[in-house]
JSON list of C-alpha atoms and ligand atoms in Angstrom, two decimals:
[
{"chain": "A", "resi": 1, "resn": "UNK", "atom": "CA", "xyz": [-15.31, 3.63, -14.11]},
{"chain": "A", "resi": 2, "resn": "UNK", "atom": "CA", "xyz": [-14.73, 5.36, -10.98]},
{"chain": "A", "resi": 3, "resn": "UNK", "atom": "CA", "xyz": [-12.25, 4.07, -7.43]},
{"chain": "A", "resi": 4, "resn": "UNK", "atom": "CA", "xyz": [-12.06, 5.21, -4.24]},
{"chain": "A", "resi": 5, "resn": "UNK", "atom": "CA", "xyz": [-8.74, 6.50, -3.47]},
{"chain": "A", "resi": 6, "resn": "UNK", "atom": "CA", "xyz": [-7.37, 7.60, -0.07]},
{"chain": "A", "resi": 7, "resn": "UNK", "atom": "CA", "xyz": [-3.94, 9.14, -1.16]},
{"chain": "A", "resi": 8, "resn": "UNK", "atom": "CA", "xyz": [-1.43, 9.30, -3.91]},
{"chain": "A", "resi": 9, "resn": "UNK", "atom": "CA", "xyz": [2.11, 10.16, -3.95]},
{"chain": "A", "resi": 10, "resn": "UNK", "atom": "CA", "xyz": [5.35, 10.02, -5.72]},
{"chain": "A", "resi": 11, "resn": "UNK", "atom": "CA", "xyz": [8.24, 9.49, -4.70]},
{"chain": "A", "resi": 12, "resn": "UNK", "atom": "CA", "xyz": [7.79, 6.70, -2.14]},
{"chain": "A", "resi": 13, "resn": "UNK", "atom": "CA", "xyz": [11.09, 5.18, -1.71]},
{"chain": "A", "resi": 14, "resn": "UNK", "atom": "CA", "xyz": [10.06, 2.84, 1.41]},
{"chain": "A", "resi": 15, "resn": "UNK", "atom": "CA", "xyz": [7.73, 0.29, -0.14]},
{"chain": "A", "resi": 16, "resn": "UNK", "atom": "CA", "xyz": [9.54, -1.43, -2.57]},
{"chain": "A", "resi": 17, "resn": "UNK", "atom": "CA", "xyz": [12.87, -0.87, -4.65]},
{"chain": "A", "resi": 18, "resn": "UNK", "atom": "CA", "xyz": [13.70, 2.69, -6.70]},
{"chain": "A", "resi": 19, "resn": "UNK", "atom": "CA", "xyz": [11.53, 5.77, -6.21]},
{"chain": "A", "resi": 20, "resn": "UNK", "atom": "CA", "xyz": [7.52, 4.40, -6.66]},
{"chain": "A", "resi": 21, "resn": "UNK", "atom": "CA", "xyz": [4.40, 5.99, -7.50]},
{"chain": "A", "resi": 22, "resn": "UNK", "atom": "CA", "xyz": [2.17, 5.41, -3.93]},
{"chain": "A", "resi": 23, "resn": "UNK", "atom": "CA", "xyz": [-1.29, 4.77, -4.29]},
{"chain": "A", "resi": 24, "resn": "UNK", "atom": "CA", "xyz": [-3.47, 4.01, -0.95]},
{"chain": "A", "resi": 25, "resn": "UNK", "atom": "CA", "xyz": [-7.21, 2.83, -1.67]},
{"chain": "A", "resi": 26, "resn": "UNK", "atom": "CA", "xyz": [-9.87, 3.96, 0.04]},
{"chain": "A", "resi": 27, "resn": "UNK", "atom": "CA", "xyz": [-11.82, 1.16, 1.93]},
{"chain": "A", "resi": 28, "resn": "UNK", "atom": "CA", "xyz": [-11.28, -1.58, 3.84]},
{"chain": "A", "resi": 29, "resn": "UNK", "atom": "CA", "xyz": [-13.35, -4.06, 5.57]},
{"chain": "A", "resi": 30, "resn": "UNK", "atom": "CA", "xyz": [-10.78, -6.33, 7.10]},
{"chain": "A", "resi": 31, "resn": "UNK", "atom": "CA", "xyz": [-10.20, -4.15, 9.89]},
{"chain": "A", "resi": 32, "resn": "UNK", "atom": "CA", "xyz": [-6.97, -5.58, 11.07]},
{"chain": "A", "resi": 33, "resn": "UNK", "atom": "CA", "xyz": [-6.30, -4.77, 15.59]},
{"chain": "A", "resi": 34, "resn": "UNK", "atom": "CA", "xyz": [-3.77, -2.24, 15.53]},
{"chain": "A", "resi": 35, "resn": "UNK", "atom": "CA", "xyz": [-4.06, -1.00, 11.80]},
{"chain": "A", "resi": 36, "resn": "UNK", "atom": "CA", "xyz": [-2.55, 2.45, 11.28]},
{"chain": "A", "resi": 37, "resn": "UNK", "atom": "CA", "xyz": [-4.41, 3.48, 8.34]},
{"chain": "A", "resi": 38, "resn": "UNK", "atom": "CA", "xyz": [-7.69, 3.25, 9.78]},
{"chain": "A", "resi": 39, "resn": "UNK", "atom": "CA", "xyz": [-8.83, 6.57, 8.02]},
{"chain": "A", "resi": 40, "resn": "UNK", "atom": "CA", "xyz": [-8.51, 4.39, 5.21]},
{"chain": "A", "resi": 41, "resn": "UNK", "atom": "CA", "xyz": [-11.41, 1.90, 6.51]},
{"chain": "A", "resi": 42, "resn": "UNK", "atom": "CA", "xyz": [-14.65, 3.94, 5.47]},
{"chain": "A", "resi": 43, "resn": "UNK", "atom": "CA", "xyz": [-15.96, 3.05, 2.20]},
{"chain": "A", "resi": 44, "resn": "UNK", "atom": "CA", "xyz": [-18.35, 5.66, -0.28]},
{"chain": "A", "resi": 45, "resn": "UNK", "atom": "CA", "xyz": [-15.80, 8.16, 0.15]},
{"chain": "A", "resi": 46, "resn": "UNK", "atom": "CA", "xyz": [-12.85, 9.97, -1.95]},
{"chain": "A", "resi": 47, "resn": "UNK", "atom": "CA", "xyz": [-14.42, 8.77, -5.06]},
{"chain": "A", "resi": 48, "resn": "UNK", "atom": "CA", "xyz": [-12.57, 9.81, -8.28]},
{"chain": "A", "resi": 49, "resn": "UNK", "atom": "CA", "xyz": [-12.83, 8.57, -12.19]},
{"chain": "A", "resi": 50, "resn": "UNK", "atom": "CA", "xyz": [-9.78, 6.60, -13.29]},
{"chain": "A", "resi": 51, "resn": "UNK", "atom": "CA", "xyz": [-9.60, 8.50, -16.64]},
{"chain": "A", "resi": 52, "resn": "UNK", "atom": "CA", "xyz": [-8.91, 11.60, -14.13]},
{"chain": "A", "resi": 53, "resn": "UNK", "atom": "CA", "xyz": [-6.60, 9.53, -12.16]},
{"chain": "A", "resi": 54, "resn": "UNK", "atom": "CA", "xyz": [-4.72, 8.42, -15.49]},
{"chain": "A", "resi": 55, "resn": "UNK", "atom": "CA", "xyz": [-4.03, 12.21, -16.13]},
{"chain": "A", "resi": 56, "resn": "UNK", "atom": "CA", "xyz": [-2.24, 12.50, -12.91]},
{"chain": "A", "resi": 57, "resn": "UNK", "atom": "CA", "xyz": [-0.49, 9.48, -12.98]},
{"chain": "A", "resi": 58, "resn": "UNK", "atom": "CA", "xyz": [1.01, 9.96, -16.64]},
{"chain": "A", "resi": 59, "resn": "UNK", "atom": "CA", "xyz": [3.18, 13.10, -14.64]},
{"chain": "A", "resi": 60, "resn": "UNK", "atom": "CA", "xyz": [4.72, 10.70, -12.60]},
{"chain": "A", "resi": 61, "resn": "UNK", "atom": "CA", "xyz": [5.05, 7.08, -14.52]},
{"chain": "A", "resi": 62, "resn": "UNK", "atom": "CA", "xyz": [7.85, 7.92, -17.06]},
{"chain": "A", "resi": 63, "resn": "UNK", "atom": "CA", "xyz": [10.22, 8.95, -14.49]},
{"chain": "A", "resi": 64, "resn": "UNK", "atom": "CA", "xyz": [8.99, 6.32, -11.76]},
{"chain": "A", "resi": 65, "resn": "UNK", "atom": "CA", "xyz": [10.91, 2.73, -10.88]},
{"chain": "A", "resi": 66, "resn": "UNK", "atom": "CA", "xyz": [7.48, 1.42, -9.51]},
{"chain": "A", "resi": 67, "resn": "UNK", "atom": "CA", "xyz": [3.92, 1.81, -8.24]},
{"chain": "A", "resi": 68, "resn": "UNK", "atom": "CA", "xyz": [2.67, 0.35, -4.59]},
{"chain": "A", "resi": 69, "resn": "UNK", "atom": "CA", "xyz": [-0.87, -0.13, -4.48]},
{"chain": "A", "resi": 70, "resn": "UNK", "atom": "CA", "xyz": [-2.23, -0.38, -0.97]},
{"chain": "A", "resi": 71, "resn": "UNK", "atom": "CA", "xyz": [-5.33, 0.59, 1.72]},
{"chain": "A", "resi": 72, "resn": "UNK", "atom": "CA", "xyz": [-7.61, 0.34, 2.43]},
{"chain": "A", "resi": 73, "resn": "UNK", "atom": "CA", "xyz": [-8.02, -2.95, 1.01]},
{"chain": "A", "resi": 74, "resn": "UNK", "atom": "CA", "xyz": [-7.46, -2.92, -2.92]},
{"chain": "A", "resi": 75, "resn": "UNK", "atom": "CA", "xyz": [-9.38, -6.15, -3.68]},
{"chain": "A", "resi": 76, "resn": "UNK", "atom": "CA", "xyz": [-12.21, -4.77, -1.89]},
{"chain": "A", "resi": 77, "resn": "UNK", "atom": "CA", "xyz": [-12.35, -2.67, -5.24]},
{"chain": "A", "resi": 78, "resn": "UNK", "atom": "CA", "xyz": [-11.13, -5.28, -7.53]},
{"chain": "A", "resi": 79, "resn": "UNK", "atom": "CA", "xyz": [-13.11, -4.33, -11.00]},
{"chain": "A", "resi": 80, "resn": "UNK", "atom": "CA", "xyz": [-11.67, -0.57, -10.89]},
{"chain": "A", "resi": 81, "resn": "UNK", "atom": "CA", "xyz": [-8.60, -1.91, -9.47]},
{"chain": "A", "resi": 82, "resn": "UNK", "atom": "CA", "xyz": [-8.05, -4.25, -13.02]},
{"chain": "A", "resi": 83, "resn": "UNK", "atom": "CA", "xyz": [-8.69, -1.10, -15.18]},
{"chain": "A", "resi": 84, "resn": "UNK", "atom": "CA", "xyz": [-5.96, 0.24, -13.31]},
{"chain": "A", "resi": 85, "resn": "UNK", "atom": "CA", "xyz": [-3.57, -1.66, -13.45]},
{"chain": "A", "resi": 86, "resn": "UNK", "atom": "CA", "xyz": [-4.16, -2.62, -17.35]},
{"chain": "A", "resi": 87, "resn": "UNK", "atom": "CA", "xyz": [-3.58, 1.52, -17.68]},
{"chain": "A", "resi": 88, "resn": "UNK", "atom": "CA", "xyz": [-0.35, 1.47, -15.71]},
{"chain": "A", "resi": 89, "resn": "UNK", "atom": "CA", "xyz": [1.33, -2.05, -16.77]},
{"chain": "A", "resi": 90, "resn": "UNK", "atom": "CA", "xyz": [0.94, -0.01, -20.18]},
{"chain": "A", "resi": 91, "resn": "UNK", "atom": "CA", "xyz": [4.15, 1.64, -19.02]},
{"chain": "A", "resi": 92, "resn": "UNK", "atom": "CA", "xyz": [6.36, -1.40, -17.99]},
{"chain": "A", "resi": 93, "resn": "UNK", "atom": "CA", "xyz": [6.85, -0.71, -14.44]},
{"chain": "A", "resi": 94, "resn": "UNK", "atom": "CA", "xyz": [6.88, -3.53, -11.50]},
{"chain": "A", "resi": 95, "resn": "UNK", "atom": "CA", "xyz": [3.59, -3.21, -9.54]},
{"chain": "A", "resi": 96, "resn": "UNK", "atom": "CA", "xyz": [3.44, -4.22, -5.65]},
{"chain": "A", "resi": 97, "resn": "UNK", "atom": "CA", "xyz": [-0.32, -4.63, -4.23]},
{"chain": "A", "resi": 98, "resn": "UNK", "atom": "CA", "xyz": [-0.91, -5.06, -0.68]},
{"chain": "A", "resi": 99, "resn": "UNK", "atom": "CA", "xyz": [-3.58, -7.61, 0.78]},
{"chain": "A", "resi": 100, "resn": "UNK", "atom": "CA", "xyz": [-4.88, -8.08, 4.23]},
{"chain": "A", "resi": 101, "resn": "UNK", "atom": "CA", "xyz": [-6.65, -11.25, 2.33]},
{"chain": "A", "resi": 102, "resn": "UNK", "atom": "CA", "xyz": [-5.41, -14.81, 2.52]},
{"chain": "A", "resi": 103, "resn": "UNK", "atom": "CA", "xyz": [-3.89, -15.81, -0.53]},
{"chain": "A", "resi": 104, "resn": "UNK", "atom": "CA", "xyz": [-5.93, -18.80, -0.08]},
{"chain": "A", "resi": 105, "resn": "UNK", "atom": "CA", "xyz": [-8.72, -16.63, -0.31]},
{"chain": "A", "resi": 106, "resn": "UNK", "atom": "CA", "xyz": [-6.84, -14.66, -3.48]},
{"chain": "A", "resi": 107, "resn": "UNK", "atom": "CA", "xyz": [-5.35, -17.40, -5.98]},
{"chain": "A", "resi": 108, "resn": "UNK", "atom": "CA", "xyz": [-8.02, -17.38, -7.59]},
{"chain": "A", "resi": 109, "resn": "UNK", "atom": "CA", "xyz": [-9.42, -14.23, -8.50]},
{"chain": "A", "resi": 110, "resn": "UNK", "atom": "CA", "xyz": [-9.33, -12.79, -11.73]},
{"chain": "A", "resi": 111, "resn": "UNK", "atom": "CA", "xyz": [-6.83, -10.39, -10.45]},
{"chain": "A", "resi": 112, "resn": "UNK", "atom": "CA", "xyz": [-4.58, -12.51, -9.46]},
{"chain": "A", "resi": 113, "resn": "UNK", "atom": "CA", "xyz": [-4.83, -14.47, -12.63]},
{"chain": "A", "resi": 114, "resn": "UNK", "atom": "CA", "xyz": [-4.59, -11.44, -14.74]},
{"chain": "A", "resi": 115, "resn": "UNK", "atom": "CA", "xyz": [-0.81, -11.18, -14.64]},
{"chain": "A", "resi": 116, "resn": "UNK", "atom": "CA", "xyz": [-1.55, -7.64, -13.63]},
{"chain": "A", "resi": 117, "resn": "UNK", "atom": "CA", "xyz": [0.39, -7.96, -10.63]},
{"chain": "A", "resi": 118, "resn": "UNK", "atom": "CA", "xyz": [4.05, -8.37, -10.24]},
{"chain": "A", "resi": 119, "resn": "UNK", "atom": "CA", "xyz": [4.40, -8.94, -6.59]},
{"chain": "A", "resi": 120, "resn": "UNK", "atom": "CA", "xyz": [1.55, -9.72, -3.70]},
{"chain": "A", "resi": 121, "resn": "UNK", "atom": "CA", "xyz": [1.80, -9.55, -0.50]},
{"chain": "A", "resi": 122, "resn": "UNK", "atom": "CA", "xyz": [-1.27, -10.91, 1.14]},
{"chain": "A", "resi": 123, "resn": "UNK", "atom": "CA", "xyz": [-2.53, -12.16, 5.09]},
{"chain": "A", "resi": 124, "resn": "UNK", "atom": "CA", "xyz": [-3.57, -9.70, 7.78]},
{"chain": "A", "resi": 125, "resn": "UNK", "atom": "CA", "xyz": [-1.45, -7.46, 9.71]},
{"chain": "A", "resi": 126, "resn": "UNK", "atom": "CA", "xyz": [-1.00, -9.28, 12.98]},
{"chain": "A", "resi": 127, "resn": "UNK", "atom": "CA", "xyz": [0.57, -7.13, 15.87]},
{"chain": "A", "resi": 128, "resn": "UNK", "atom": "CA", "xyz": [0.81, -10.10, 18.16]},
{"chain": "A", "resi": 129, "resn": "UNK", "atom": "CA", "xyz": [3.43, -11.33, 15.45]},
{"chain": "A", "resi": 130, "resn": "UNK", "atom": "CA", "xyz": [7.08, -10.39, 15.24]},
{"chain": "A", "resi": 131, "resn": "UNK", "atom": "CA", "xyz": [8.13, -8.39, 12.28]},
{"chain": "A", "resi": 132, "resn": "UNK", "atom": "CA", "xyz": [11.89, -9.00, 10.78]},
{"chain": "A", "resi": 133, "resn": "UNK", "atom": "CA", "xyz": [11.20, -8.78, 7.23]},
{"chain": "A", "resi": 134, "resn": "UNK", "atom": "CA", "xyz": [11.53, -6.23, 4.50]},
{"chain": "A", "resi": 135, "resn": "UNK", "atom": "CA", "xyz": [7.91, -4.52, 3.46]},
{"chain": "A", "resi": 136, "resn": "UNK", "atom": "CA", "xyz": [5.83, -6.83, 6.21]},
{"chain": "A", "resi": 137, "resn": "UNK", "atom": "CA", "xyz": [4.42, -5.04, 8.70]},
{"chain": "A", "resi": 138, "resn": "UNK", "atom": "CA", "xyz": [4.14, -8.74, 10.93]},
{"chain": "A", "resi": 139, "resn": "UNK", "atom": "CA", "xyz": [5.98, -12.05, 9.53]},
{"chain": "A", "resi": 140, "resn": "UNK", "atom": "CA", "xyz": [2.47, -13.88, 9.40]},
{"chain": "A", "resi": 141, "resn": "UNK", "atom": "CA", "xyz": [2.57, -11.91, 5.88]},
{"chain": "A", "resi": 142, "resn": "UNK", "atom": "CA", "xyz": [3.49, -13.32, 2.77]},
{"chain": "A", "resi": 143, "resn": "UNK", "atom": "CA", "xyz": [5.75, -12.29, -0.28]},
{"chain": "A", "resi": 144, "resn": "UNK", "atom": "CA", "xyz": [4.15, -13.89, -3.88]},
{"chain": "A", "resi": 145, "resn": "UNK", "atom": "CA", "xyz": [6.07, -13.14, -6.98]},
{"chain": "A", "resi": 146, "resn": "UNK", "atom": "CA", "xyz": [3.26, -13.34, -10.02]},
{"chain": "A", "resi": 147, "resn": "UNK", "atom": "CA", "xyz": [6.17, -12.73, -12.54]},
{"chain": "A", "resi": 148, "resn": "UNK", "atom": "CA", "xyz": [9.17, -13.31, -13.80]},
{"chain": "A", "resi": 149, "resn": "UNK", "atom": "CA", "xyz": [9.90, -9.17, -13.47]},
{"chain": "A", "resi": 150, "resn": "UNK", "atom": "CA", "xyz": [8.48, -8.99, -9.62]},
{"chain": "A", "resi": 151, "resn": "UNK", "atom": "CA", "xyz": [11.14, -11.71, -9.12]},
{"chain": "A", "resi": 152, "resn": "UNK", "atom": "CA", "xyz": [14.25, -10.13, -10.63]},
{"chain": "A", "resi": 153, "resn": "UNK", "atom": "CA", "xyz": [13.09, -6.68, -9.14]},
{"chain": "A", "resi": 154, "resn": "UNK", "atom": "CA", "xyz": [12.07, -7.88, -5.35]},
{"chain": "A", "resi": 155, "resn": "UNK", "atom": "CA", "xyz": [14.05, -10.88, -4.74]},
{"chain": "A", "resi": 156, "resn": "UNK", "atom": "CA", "xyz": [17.29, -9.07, -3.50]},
{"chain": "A", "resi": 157, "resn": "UNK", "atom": "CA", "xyz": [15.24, -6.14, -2.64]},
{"chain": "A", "resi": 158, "resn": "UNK", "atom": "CA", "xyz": [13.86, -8.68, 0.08]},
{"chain": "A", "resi": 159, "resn": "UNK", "atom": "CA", "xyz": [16.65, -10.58, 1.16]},
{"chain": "A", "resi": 160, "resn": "UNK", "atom": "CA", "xyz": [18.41, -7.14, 2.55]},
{"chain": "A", "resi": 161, "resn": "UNK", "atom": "CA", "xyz": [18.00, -6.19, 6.49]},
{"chain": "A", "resi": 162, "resn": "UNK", "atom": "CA", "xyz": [15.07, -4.62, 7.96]},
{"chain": "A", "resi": 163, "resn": "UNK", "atom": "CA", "xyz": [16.01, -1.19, 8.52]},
{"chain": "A", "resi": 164, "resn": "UNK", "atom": "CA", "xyz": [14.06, 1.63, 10.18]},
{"chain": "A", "resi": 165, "resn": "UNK", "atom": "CA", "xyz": [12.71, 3.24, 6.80]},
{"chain": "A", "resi": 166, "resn": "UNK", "atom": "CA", "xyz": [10.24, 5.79, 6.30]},
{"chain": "A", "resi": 167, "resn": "UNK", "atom": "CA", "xyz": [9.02, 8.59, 3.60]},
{"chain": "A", "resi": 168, "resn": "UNK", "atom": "CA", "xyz": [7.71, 11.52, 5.69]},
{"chain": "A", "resi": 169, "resn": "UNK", "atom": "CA", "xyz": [6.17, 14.93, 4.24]},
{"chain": "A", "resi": 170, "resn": "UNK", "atom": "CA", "xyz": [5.63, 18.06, 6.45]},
{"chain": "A", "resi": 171, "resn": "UNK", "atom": "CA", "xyz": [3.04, 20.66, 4.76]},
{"chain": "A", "resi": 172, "resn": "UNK", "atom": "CA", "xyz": [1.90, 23.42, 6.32]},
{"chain": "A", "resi": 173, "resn": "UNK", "atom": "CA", "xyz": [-1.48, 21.62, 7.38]},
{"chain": "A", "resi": 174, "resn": "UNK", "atom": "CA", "xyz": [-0.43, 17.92, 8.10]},
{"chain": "A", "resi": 175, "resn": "UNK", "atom": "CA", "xyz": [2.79, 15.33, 7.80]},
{"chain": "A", "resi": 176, "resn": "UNK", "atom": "CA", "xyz": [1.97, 12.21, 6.11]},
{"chain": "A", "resi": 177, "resn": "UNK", "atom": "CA", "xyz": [3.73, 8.92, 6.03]},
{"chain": "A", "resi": 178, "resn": "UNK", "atom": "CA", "xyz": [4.71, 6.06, 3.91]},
{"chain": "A", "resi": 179, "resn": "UNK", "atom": "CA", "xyz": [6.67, 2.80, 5.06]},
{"chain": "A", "resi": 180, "resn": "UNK", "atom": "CA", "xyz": [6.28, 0.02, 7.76]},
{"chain": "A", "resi": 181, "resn": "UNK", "atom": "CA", "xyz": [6.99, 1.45, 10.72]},
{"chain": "A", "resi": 182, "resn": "UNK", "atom": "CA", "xyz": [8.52, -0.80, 13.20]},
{"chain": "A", "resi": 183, "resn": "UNK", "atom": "CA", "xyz": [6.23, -1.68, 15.74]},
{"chain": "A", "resi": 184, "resn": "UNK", "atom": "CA", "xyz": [3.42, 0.20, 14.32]},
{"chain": "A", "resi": 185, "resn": "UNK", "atom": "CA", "xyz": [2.77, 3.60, 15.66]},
{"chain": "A", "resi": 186, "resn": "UNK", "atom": "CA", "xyz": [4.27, 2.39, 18.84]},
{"chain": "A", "resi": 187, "resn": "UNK", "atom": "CA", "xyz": [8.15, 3.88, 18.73]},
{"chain": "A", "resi": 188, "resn": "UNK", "atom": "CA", "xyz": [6.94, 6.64, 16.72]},
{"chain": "A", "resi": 189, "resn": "UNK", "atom": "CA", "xyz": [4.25, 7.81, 19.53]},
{"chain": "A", "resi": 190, "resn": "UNK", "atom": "CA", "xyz": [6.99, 7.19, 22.58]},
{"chain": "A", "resi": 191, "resn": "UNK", "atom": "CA", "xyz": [9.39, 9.46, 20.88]},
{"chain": "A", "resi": 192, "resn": "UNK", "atom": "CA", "xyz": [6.99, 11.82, 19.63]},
{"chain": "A", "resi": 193, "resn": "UNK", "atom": "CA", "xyz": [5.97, 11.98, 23.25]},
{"chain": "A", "resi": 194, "resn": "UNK", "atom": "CA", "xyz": [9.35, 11.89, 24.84]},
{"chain": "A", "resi": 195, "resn": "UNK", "atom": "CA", "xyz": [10.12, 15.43, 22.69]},
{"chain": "A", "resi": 196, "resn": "UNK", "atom": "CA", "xyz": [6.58, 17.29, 23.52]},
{"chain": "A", "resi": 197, "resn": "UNK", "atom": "CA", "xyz": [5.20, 16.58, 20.80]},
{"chain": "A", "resi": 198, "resn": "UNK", "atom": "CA", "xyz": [1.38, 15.73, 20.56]},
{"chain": "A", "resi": 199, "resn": "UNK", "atom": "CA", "xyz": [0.60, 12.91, 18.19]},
{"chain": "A", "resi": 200, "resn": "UNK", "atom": "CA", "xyz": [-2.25, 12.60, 16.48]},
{"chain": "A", "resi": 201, "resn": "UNK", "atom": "CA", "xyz": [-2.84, 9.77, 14.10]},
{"chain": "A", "resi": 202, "resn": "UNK", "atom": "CA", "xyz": [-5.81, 7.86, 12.16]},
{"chain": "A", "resi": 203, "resn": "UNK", "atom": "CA", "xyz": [-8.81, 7.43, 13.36]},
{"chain": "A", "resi": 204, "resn": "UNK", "atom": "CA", "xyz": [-11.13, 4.32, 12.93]},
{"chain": "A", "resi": 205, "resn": "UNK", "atom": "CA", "xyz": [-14.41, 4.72, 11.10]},
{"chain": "A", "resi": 206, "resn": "UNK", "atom": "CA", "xyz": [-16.56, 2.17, 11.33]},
{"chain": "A", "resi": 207, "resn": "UNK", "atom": "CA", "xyz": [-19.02, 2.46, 8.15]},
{"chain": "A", "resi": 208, "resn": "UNK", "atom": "CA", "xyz": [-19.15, -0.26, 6.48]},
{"chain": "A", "resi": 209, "resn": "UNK", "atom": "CA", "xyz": [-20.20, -0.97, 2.49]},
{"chain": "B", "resi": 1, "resn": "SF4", "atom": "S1", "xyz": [-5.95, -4.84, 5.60]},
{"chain": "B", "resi": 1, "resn": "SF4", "atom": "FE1", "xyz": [-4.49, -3.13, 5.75]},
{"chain": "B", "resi": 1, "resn": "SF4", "atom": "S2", "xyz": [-5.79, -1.25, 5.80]},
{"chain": "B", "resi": 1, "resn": "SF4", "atom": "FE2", "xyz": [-7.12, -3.02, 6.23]},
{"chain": "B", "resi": 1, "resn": "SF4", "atom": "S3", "xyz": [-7.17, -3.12, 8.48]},
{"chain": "B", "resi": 1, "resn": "SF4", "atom": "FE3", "xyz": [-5.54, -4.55, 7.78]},
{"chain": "B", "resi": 1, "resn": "SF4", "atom": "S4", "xyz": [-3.66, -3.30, 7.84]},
{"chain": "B", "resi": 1, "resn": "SF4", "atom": "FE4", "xyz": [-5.40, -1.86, 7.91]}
]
């Protein structure tokens, strides 16, 4: 089977406890007002077989704490999303997925059900909403532990202080980013501007499935 993947990386140490494996899918048609992964929105793109993802991925998951699935929207993929995850819970590692879904809209999917999933965090991102909590990017979000090893990892992972937390890369051709930023790109562009320095960030595409 193949997925549509946006971006992988390892270590992300912002989006969850220990040093995680990263995985952003590519795709999303929730489309969320002030999103900052809208590259991430255009489906039919970036489209890889999981057997060649698996080869990758078996690099990082001995030495990893934990993989972070996120978006793009990864239930908009759920089928390739299940083979996934039965490949990496192979290797006994907690496994975060992000949802801009209601969970109303989630308990009930095979997904869900599968026990493939450690910890969920589902609802929209809402930029009219304040955001005080640990891994939410607004506090309209919600934290659902699926097992009894997503509690005993995330629990006091989530009861510790927000704090200004971010993984940033700088290649020769681009910087990426992994974390919540606080108030979206908002502090980020002031300072980038404040220090001359021209920010360029995701761009909405607005193809849908
Ligand atoms: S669900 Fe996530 S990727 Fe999709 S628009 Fe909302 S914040 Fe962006």
């Amino acid at each position: 089977m193949d997925i549509h993947i946006s971006r992988m990386h390892y270590p992300v140490t912002t989006l969850g406890p220990g040093k995680r494996i990263g995985i952003w899918l590519q795709g999303c048609s929730i489309h969320c007002e002030g999103c900052i992964s809208m590259d991430t929105w255009q489906f039919n793109i970036n489209k890889v077989s999981i057997n060649d993802l698996k080869q990758v991925l078996k690099t990082w998951l001995p030495q990893c704490d934990g993989i972070t699935i996120s978006g793009g929207e990864p239930f908009d993929q759920e089928n390739a999303l299940i083979e996934l995850l039965e490949f990496l819970n192979s290797y006994n590692k907690n496994i975060l997925v992000y949802s801009g879904y209601s969970f109303d809209g989630l308990k009930d999917k095979k997904l869900v059900q599968s026990g493939l999933i450690d910890v969920l965090i589902s609802e929209p991102y809402d930029h009219t909403k304040s955001q005080t909590k640990r891994l939410l990017g607004s506090d309209n979000q919600q934290v659902h532990f699926l097992t009894s090893l997503g509690k005993s990892e995330f629990a006091t992972y989530l009861e510790q202080p927000l704090e200004k937390e971010l993984d940033i890369h700088i290649t020769p051709e681009t910087v990426w980013m992994a974390g919540i930023p606080i108030n979206g790109m908002k502090e980020i562009a002031q300072a980038s501007k404040e220090n001359n320095v021209t920010l360029s960030h995701s761009q909405a595409v607005t193809k849908n499935k």
